Amino acid sequence: MMLGRVAVPLAAAVTLALPAVLDDSALAVYVLLGLAAMVTVGVSLLMGYAGQVSLGQGAFYGVGAYTAALLALNGLPPLLGLLAAPVAAAAFALVVGLPLLRLRGHHLAFATLAMQLILLSLAGQLDFTGGDIGLQAIPPFSAWSFEAGGVTAYAYLTWAGLALVMLVTRNVIASRPGRALRALATSETAAASSGIPVGRYKLAVLALSAAFAGLAGGIYCFYTGYVAPGSFPVLISIQYIVMAVVGGLGTIWGAVVGAAAITLLVQGLDRLANLPGMPSYAPGVLSYAVYALVLIAVVLFLPNGLVPAIRRLLSRERPAKTR
């Protein structure tokens, strides 16, 4: 407990200090890491606490990005677009969740994957989404007299969004609905017999995780100034699950640690794959191979993820030091 009280303020201080010392290249990774962590917290809540499997979080990420981009390009304030992004993603989750959440296990996973594929196909064909070319020249984010004019501003905006997501998730987990979600993950039949409205809670947690992804998507569109179907490939949804599993499903900090570990690993592999003499197919091969190897290693040696393993290690060392 004492370690947690020290670690959280220390992590917050380091997070706030880093944008001031990183160069633009490192700040770009910093922003992408924060956006991935926002989505992964929702994945951890959905899968770790509620026991629901989703391979379509990238679709909600895309809905948020397209919503914010379309509103900003049509003359509405970017702040309004950013606020509308999580709302639109949650609304979309409610619509598709009504039929999809009747499924369970791998059937639900494949259905959410199909949902993302359908959404990407539609976005590539519709005129108002820009088709395969996408939406370009999205104005930078601004709110009242503030305008995000550089990567540093987006770094702080991203981590403010992540702090909000983590705070909301923590309050949900500690509440009565949070206890109901844990019961639901253990056994839907037992939860229903205890008076828990299983269908309503499953739909609500899907919508909340989608809202987190939508918020990240809204920030992403203003940061890049461009969104297209290629910005949200199927691999990105798998990547979020890998992040949640590596960090530790059912833990808030596990989602952040997993996002950081995988993002930094992917960036390192990208640099390795682009070294002179590497074949053109190296980036794709390295990405898939590493995801497979990381998942195998975690399942074999750290089945609960990095954060739970670290917690167990520290709890074993403390009694030894007091003797």
PDB file of N, CA, C and O in Angstrom, residues 14-59:
ATOM      1  N   VAL A  14       6.832  12.094 -13.321  1.00  0.00           N
ATOM      2  CA  VAL A  14       7.674  11.739 -14.467  1.00  0.00           C
ATOM      3  C   VAL A  14       6.919  11.957 -15.774  1.00  0.00           C
ATOM      4  O   VAL A  14       7.466  12.474 -16.753  1.00  0.00           O
ATOM      5  N   THR A  15       5.634  11.579 -15.777  1.00  0.00           N
ATOM      6  CA  THR A  15       4.807  11.742 -16.978  1.00  0.00           C
ATOM      7  C   THR A  15       4.702  13.203 -17.387  1.00  0.00           C
ATOM      8  O   THR A  15       4.788  13.546 -18.572  1.00  0.00           O
ATOM      9  N   LEU A  16       4.515  14.078 -16.426  1.00  0.00           N
ATOM     10  CA  LEU A  16       4.385  15.506 -16.718  1.00  0.00           C
ATOM     11  C   LEU A  16       5.716  16.139 -17.108  1.00  0.00           C
ATOM     12  O   LEU A  16       5.744  17.119 -17.851  1.00  0.00           O
ATOM     13  N   ALA A  17       6.803  15.563 -16.626  1.00  0.00           N
ATOM     14  CA  ALA A  17       8.115  16.152 -16.908  1.00  0.00           C
ATOM     15  C   ALA A  17       8.677  15.718 -18.257  1.00  0.00           C
ATOM     16  O   ALA A  17       9.422  16.473 -18.887  1.00  0.00           O
ATOM     17  N   LEU A  18       8.325  14.539 -18.725  1.00  0.00           N
ATOM     18  CA  LEU A  18       8.923  14.002 -19.943  1.00  0.00           C
ATOM     19  C   LEU A  18       8.715  14.867 -21.185  1.00  0.00           C
ATOM     20  O   LEU A  18       9.656  15.045 -21.974  1.00  0.00           O
ATOM     21  N   PRO A  19       7.494  15.406 -21.452  1.00  0.00           N
ATOM     22  CA  PRO A  19       7.341  16.202 -22.671  1.00  0.00           C
ATOM     23  C   PRO A  19       8.290  17.393 -22.774  1.00  0.00           C
ATOM     24  O   PRO A  19       8.596  17.853 -23.878  1.00  0.00           O
ATOM     25  N   ALA A  20       8.751  17.883 -21.654  1.00  0.00           N
ATOM     26  CA  ALA A  20       9.641  19.047 -21.680  1.00  0.00           C
ATOM     27  C   ALA A  20      11.061  18.683 -22.077  1.00  0.00           C
ATOM     28  O   ALA A  20      11.839  19.556 -22.478  1.00  0.00           O
ATOM     29  N   VAL A  21      11.422  17.405 -21.992  1.00  0.00           N
ATOM     30  CA  VAL A  21      12.805  17.008 -22.259  1.00  0.00           C
ATOM     31  C   VAL A  21      12.947  16.122 -23.492  1.00  0.00           C
ATOM     32  O   VAL A  21      14.058  15.916 -23.973  1.00  0.00           O
ATOM     33  N   LEU A  22      11.850  15.597 -24.032  1.00  0.00           N
ATOM     34  CA  LEU A  22      11.920  14.716 -25.189  1.00  0.00           C
ATOM     35  C   LEU A  22      11.936  15.523 -26.488  1.00  0.00           C
ATOM     36  O   LEU A  22      11.337  16.592 -26.569  1.00  0.00           O
ATOM     37  N   ASP A  23      12.593  14.989 -27.498  1.00  0.00           N
ATOM     38  CA  ASP A  23      12.559  15.641 -28.806  1.00  0.00           C
ATOM     39  C   ASP A  23      11.276  15.244 -29.534  1.00  0.00           C
ATOM     40  O   ASP A  23      10.491  14.427 -29.042  1.00  0.00           O
ATOM     41  N   ASP A  24      11.043  15.809 -30.720  1.00  0.00           N
ATOM     42  CA  ASP A  24       9.791  15.584 -31.436  1.00  0.00           C
ATOM     43  C   ASP A  24       9.589  14.116 -31.801  1.00  0.00           C
ATOM     44  O   ASP A  24       8.465  13.604 -31.760  1.00  0.00           O
ATOM     45  N   SER A  25      10.655  13.427 -32.162  1.00  0.00           N
ATOM     46  CA  SER A  25      10.552  12.021 -32.529  1.00  0.00           C
ATOM     47  C   SER A  25      10.113  11.169 -31.342  1.00  0.00           C
ATOM     48  O   SER A  25       9.220  10.324 -31.449  1.00  0.00           O
ATOM     49  N   ALA A  26      10.722  11.413 -30.198  1.00  0.00           N
ATOM     50  CA  ALA A  26      10.347  10.667 -28.997  1.00  0.00           C
ATOM     51  C   ALA A  26       8.960  11.076 -28.505  1.00  0.00           C
ATOM     52  O   ALA A  26       8.209  10.245 -27.985  1.00  0.00           O
ATOM     53  N   LEU A  27       8.607  12.353 -28.688  1.00  0.00           N
ATOM     54  CA  LEU A  27       7.277  12.812 -28.280  1.00  0.00           C
ATOM     55  C   LEU A  27       6.178  12.143 -29.101  1.00  0.00           C
ATOM     56  O   LEU A  27       5.088  11.881 -28.588  1.00  0.00           O
ATOM     57  N   ALA A  28       6.466  11.873 -30.382  1.00  0.00           N
ATOM     58  CA  ALA A  28       5.488  11.184 -31.216  1.00  0.00           C
ATOM     59  C   ALA A  28       5.195   9.792 -30.655  1.00  0.00           C
ATOM     60  O   ALA A  28       4.032   9.365 -30.583  1.00  0.00           O
ATOM     61  N   VAL A  29       6.228   9.087 -30.229  1.00  0.00           N
ATOM     62  CA  VAL A  29       6.044   7.784 -29.595  1.00  0.00           C
ATOM     63  C   VAL A  29       5.292   7.934 -28.275  1.00  0.00           C
ATOM     64  O   VAL A  29       4.418   7.127 -27.937  1.00  0.00           O
ATOM     65  N   TYR A  30       5.602   8.979 -27.552  1.00  0.00           N
ATOM     66  CA  TYR A  30       4.971   9.275 -26.271  1.00  0.00           C
ATOM     67  C   TYR A  30       3.454   9.456 -26.440  1.00  0.00           C
ATOM     68  O   TYR A  30       2.653   8.929 -25.670  1.00  0.00           O
ATOM     69  N   VAL A  31       3.055  10.192 -27.482  1.00  0.00           N
ATOM     70  CA  VAL A  31       1.636  10.416 -27.742  1.00  0.00           C
ATOM     71  C   VAL A  31       0.951   9.116 -28.137  1.00  0.00           C
ATOM     72  O   VAL A  31      -0.127   8.780 -27.619  1.00  0.00           O
ATOM     73  N   LEU A  32       1.551   8.364 -29.038  1.00  0.00           N
ATOM     74  CA  LEU A  32       0.959   7.105 -29.480  1.00  0.00           C
ATOM     75  C   LEU A  32       0.849   6.113 -28.320  1.00  0.00           C
ATOM     76  O   LEU A  32      -0.128   5.357 -28.234  1.00  0.00           O
ATOM     77  N   LEU A  33       1.827   6.138 -27.431  1.00  0.00           N
ATOM     78  CA  LEU A  33       1.788   5.276 -26.250  1.00  0.00           C
ATOM     79  C   LEU A  33       0.591   5.636 -25.366  1.00  0.00           C
ATOM     80  O   LEU A  33      -0.139   4.755 -24.903  1.00  0.00           O
ATOM     81  N   GLY A  34       0.398   6.925 -25.138  1.00  0.00           N
ATOM     82  CA  GLY A  34      -0.720   7.359 -24.305  1.00  0.00           C
ATOM     83  C   GLY A  34      -2.065   7.020 -24.917  1.00  0.00           C
ATOM     84  O   GLY A  34      -2.999   6.592 -24.221  1.00  0.00           O
ATOM     85  N   LEU A  35      -2.199   7.182 -26.241  1.00  0.00           N
ATOM     86  CA  LEU A  35      -3.446   6.846 -26.912  1.00  0.00           C
ATOM     87  C   LEU A  35      -3.721   5.351 -26.815  1.00  0.00           C
ATOM     88  O   LEU A  35      -4.864   4.929 -26.566  1.00  0.00           O
ATOM     89  N   ALA A  36      -2.687   4.544 -27.017  1.00  0.00           N
ATOM     90  CA  ALA A  36      -2.851   3.095 -26.898  1.00  0.00           C
ATOM     91  C   ALA A  36      -3.246   2.702 -25.479  1.00  0.00           C
ATOM     92  O   ALA A  36      -4.084   1.807 -25.277  1.00  0.00           O
ATOM     93  N   ALA A  37      -2.676   3.369 -24.487  1.00  0.00           N
ATOM     94  CA  ALA A  37      -3.007   3.063 -23.095  1.00  0.00           C
ATOM     95  C   ALA A  37      -4.466   3.380 -22.794  1.00  0.00           C
ATOM     96  O   ALA A  37      -5.128   2.641 -22.046  1.00  0.00           O
ATOM     97  N   MET A  38      -4.997   4.458 -23.368  1.00  0.00           N
ATOM     98  CA  MET A  38      -6.399   4.806 -23.147  1.00  0.00           C
ATOM     99  C   MET A  38      -7.316   3.693 -23.642  1.00  0.00           C
ATOM    100  O   MET A  38      -8.263   3.294 -22.956  1.00  0.00           O
ATOM    101  N   VAL A  39      -7.046   3.188 -24.842  1.00  0.00           N
ATOM    102  CA  VAL A  39      -7.873   2.112 -25.387  1.00  0.00           C
ATOM    103  C   VAL A  39      -7.673   0.829 -24.584  1.00  0.00           C
ATOM    104  O   VAL A  39      -8.631   0.094 -24.312  1.00  0.00           O
ATOM    105  N   THR A  40      -6.441   0.559 -24.177  1.00  0.00           N
ATOM    106  CA  THR A  40      -6.135  -0.683 -23.478  1.00  0.00           C
ATOM    107  C   THR A  40      -6.775  -0.728 -22.096  1.00  0.00           C
ATOM    108  O   THR A  40      -7.154  -1.801 -21.611  1.00  0.00           O
ATOM    109  N   VAL A  41      -6.909   0.414 -21.446  1.00  0.00           N
ATOM    110  CA  VAL A  41      -7.626   0.446 -20.160  1.00  0.00           C
ATOM    111  C   VAL A  41      -9.068  -0.035 -20.368  1.00  0.00           C
ATOM    112  O   VAL A  41      -9.607  -0.807 -19.566  1.00  0.00           O
ATOM    113  N   GLY A  42      -9.698   0.402 -21.458  1.00  0.00           N
ATOM    114  CA  GLY A  42     -11.046  -0.064 -21.761  1.00  0.00           C
ATOM    115  C   GLY A  42     -11.083  -1.549 -22.056  1.00  0.00           C
ATOM    116  O   GLY A  42     -12.023  -2.252 -21.648  1.00  0.00           O
ATOM    117  N   VAL A  43     -10.068  -2.061 -22.771  1.00  0.00           N
ATOM    118  CA  VAL A  43      -9.987  -3.497 -23.052  1.00  0.00           C
ATOM    119  C   VAL A  43      -9.841  -4.288 -21.759  1.00  0.00           C
ATOM    120  O   VAL A  43     -10.480  -5.330 -21.566  1.00  0.00           O
ATOM    121  N   SER A  44      -8.988  -3.811 -20.859  1.00  0.00           N
ATOM    122  CA  SER A  44      -8.792  -4.485 -19.578  1.00  0.00           C
ATOM    123  C   SER A  44     -10.074  -4.484 -18.749  1.00  0.00           C
ATOM    124  O   SER A  44     -10.396  -5.476 -18.084  1.00  0.00           O
ATOM    125  N   LEU A  45     -10.806  -3.391 -18.789  1.00  0.00           N
ATOM    126  CA  LEU A  45     -12.087  -3.325 -18.083  1.00  0.00           C
ATOM    127  C   LEU A  45     -13.078  -4.302 -18.689  1.00  0.00           C
ATOM    128  O   LEU A  45     -13.770  -5.030 -17.971  1.00  0.00           O
ATOM    129  N   LEU A  46     -13.144  -4.336 -20.003  1.00  0.00           N
ATOM    130  CA  LEU A  46     -14.113  -5.183 -20.696  1.00  0.00           C
ATOM    131  C   LEU A  46     -13.790  -6.666 -20.530  1.00  0.00           C
ATOM    132  O   LEU A  46     -14.668  -7.477 -20.230  1.00  0.00           O
ATOM    133  N   MET A  47     -12.518  -7.024 -20.722  1.00  0.00           N
ATOM    134  CA  MET A  47     -12.135  -8.432 -20.686  1.00  0.00           C
ATOM    135  C   MET A  47     -11.743  -8.906 -19.286  1.00  0.00           C
ATOM    136  O   MET A  47     -12.087 -10.020 -18.891  1.00  0.00           O
ATOM    137  N   GLY A  48     -11.015  -8.072 -18.577  1.00  0.00           N
ATOM    138  CA  GLY A  48     -10.514  -8.497 -17.275  1.00  0.00           C
ATOM    139  C   GLY A  48     -11.539  -8.456 -16.171  1.00  0.00           C
ATOM    140  O   GLY A  48     -11.533  -9.306 -15.277  1.00  0.00           O
ATOM    141  N   TYR A  49     -12.420  -7.453 -16.196  1.00  0.00           N
ATOM    142  CA  TYR A  49     -13.407  -7.312 -15.130  1.00  0.00           C
ATOM    143  C   TYR A  49     -14.770  -7.873 -15.518  1.00  0.00           C
ATOM    144  O   TYR A  49     -15.466  -8.443 -14.676  1.00  0.00           O
ATOM    145  N   ALA A  50     -15.164  -7.698 -16.794  1.00  0.00           N
ATOM    146  CA  ALA A  50     -16.490  -8.142 -17.210  1.00  0.00           C
ATOM    147  C   ALA A  50     -16.460  -9.478 -17.947  1.00  0.00           C
ATOM    148  O   ALA A  50     -17.519 -10.065 -18.173  1.00  0.00           O
ATOM    149  N   GLY A  51     -15.279  -9.951 -18.323  1.00  0.00           N
ATOM    150  CA  GLY A  51     -15.182 -11.247 -18.964  1.00  0.00           C
ATOM    151  C   GLY A  51     -15.686 -11.302 -20.386  1.00  0.00           C
ATOM    152  O   GLY A  51     -15.982 -12.385 -20.899  1.00  0.00           O
ATOM    153  N   GLN A  52     -15.776 -10.147 -21.061  1.00  0.00           N
ATOM    154  CA  GLN A  52     -16.256 -10.089 -22.440  1.00  0.00           C
ATOM    155  C   GLN A  52     -15.068  -9.937 -23.389  1.00  0.00           C
ATOM    156  O   GLN A  52     -14.163  -9.160 -23.125  1.00  0.00           O
ATOM    157  N   VAL A  53     -15.094 -10.670 -24.488  1.00  0.00           N
ATOM    158  CA  VAL A  53     -13.989 -10.666 -25.443  1.00  0.00           C
ATOM    159  C   VAL A  53     -14.362  -9.805 -26.643  1.00  0.00           C
ATOM    160  O   VAL A  53     -15.431  -9.985 -27.221  1.00  0.00           O
ATOM    161  N   SER A  54     -13.470  -8.877 -26.997  1.00  0.00           N
ATOM    162  CA  SER A  54     -13.727  -8.011 -28.146  1.00  0.00           C
ATOM    163  C   SER A  54     -12.472  -7.875 -28.999  1.00  0.00           C
ATOM    164  O   SER A  54     -11.402  -7.546 -28.482  1.00  0.00           O
ATOM    165  N   LEU A  55     -12.629  -8.151 -30.285  1.00  0.00           N
ATOM    166  CA  LEU A  55     -11.554  -7.925 -31.248  1.00  0.00           C
ATOM    167  C   LEU A  55     -11.866  -6.726 -32.131  1.00  0.00           C
ATOM    168  O   LEU A  55     -11.305  -6.585 -33.217  1.00  0.00           O
ATOM    169  N   GLY A  56     -12.749  -5.860 -31.648  1.00  0.00           N
ATOM    170  CA  GLY A  56     -13.180  -4.738 -32.464  1.00  0.00           C
ATOM    171  C   GLY A  56     -12.970  -3.378 -31.843  1.00  0.00           C
ATOM    172  O   GLY A  56     -13.611  -2.406 -32.256  1.00  0.00           O
ATOM    173  N   GLN A  57     -12.060  -3.274 -30.873  1.00  0.00           N
ATOM    174  CA  GLN A  57     -11.849  -1.972 -30.247  1.00  0.00           C
ATOM    175  C   GLN A  57     -11.301  -0.947 -31.237  1.00  0.00           C
ATOM    176  O   GLN A  57     -11.523   0.250 -31.089  1.00  0.00           O
ATOM    177  N   GLY A  58     -10.602  -1.435 -32.264  1.00  0.00           N
ATOM    178  CA  GLY A  58     -10.118  -0.527 -33.293  1.00  0.00           C
ATOM    179  C   GLY A  58     -11.257   0.155 -34.039  1.00  0.00           C
ATOM    180  O   GLY A  58     -11.093   1.278 -34.537  1.00  0.00           O
ATOM    181  N   ALA A  59     -12.409  -0.510 -34.111  1.00  0.00           N
ATOM    182  CA  ALA A  59     -13.572   0.094 -34.771  1.00  0.00           C
ATOM    183  C   ALA A  59     -14.078   1.289 -33.977  1.00  0.00           C
ATOM    184  O   ALA A  59     -14.402   2.340 -34.542  1.00  0.00           O
TER     185      ALA A  59
END
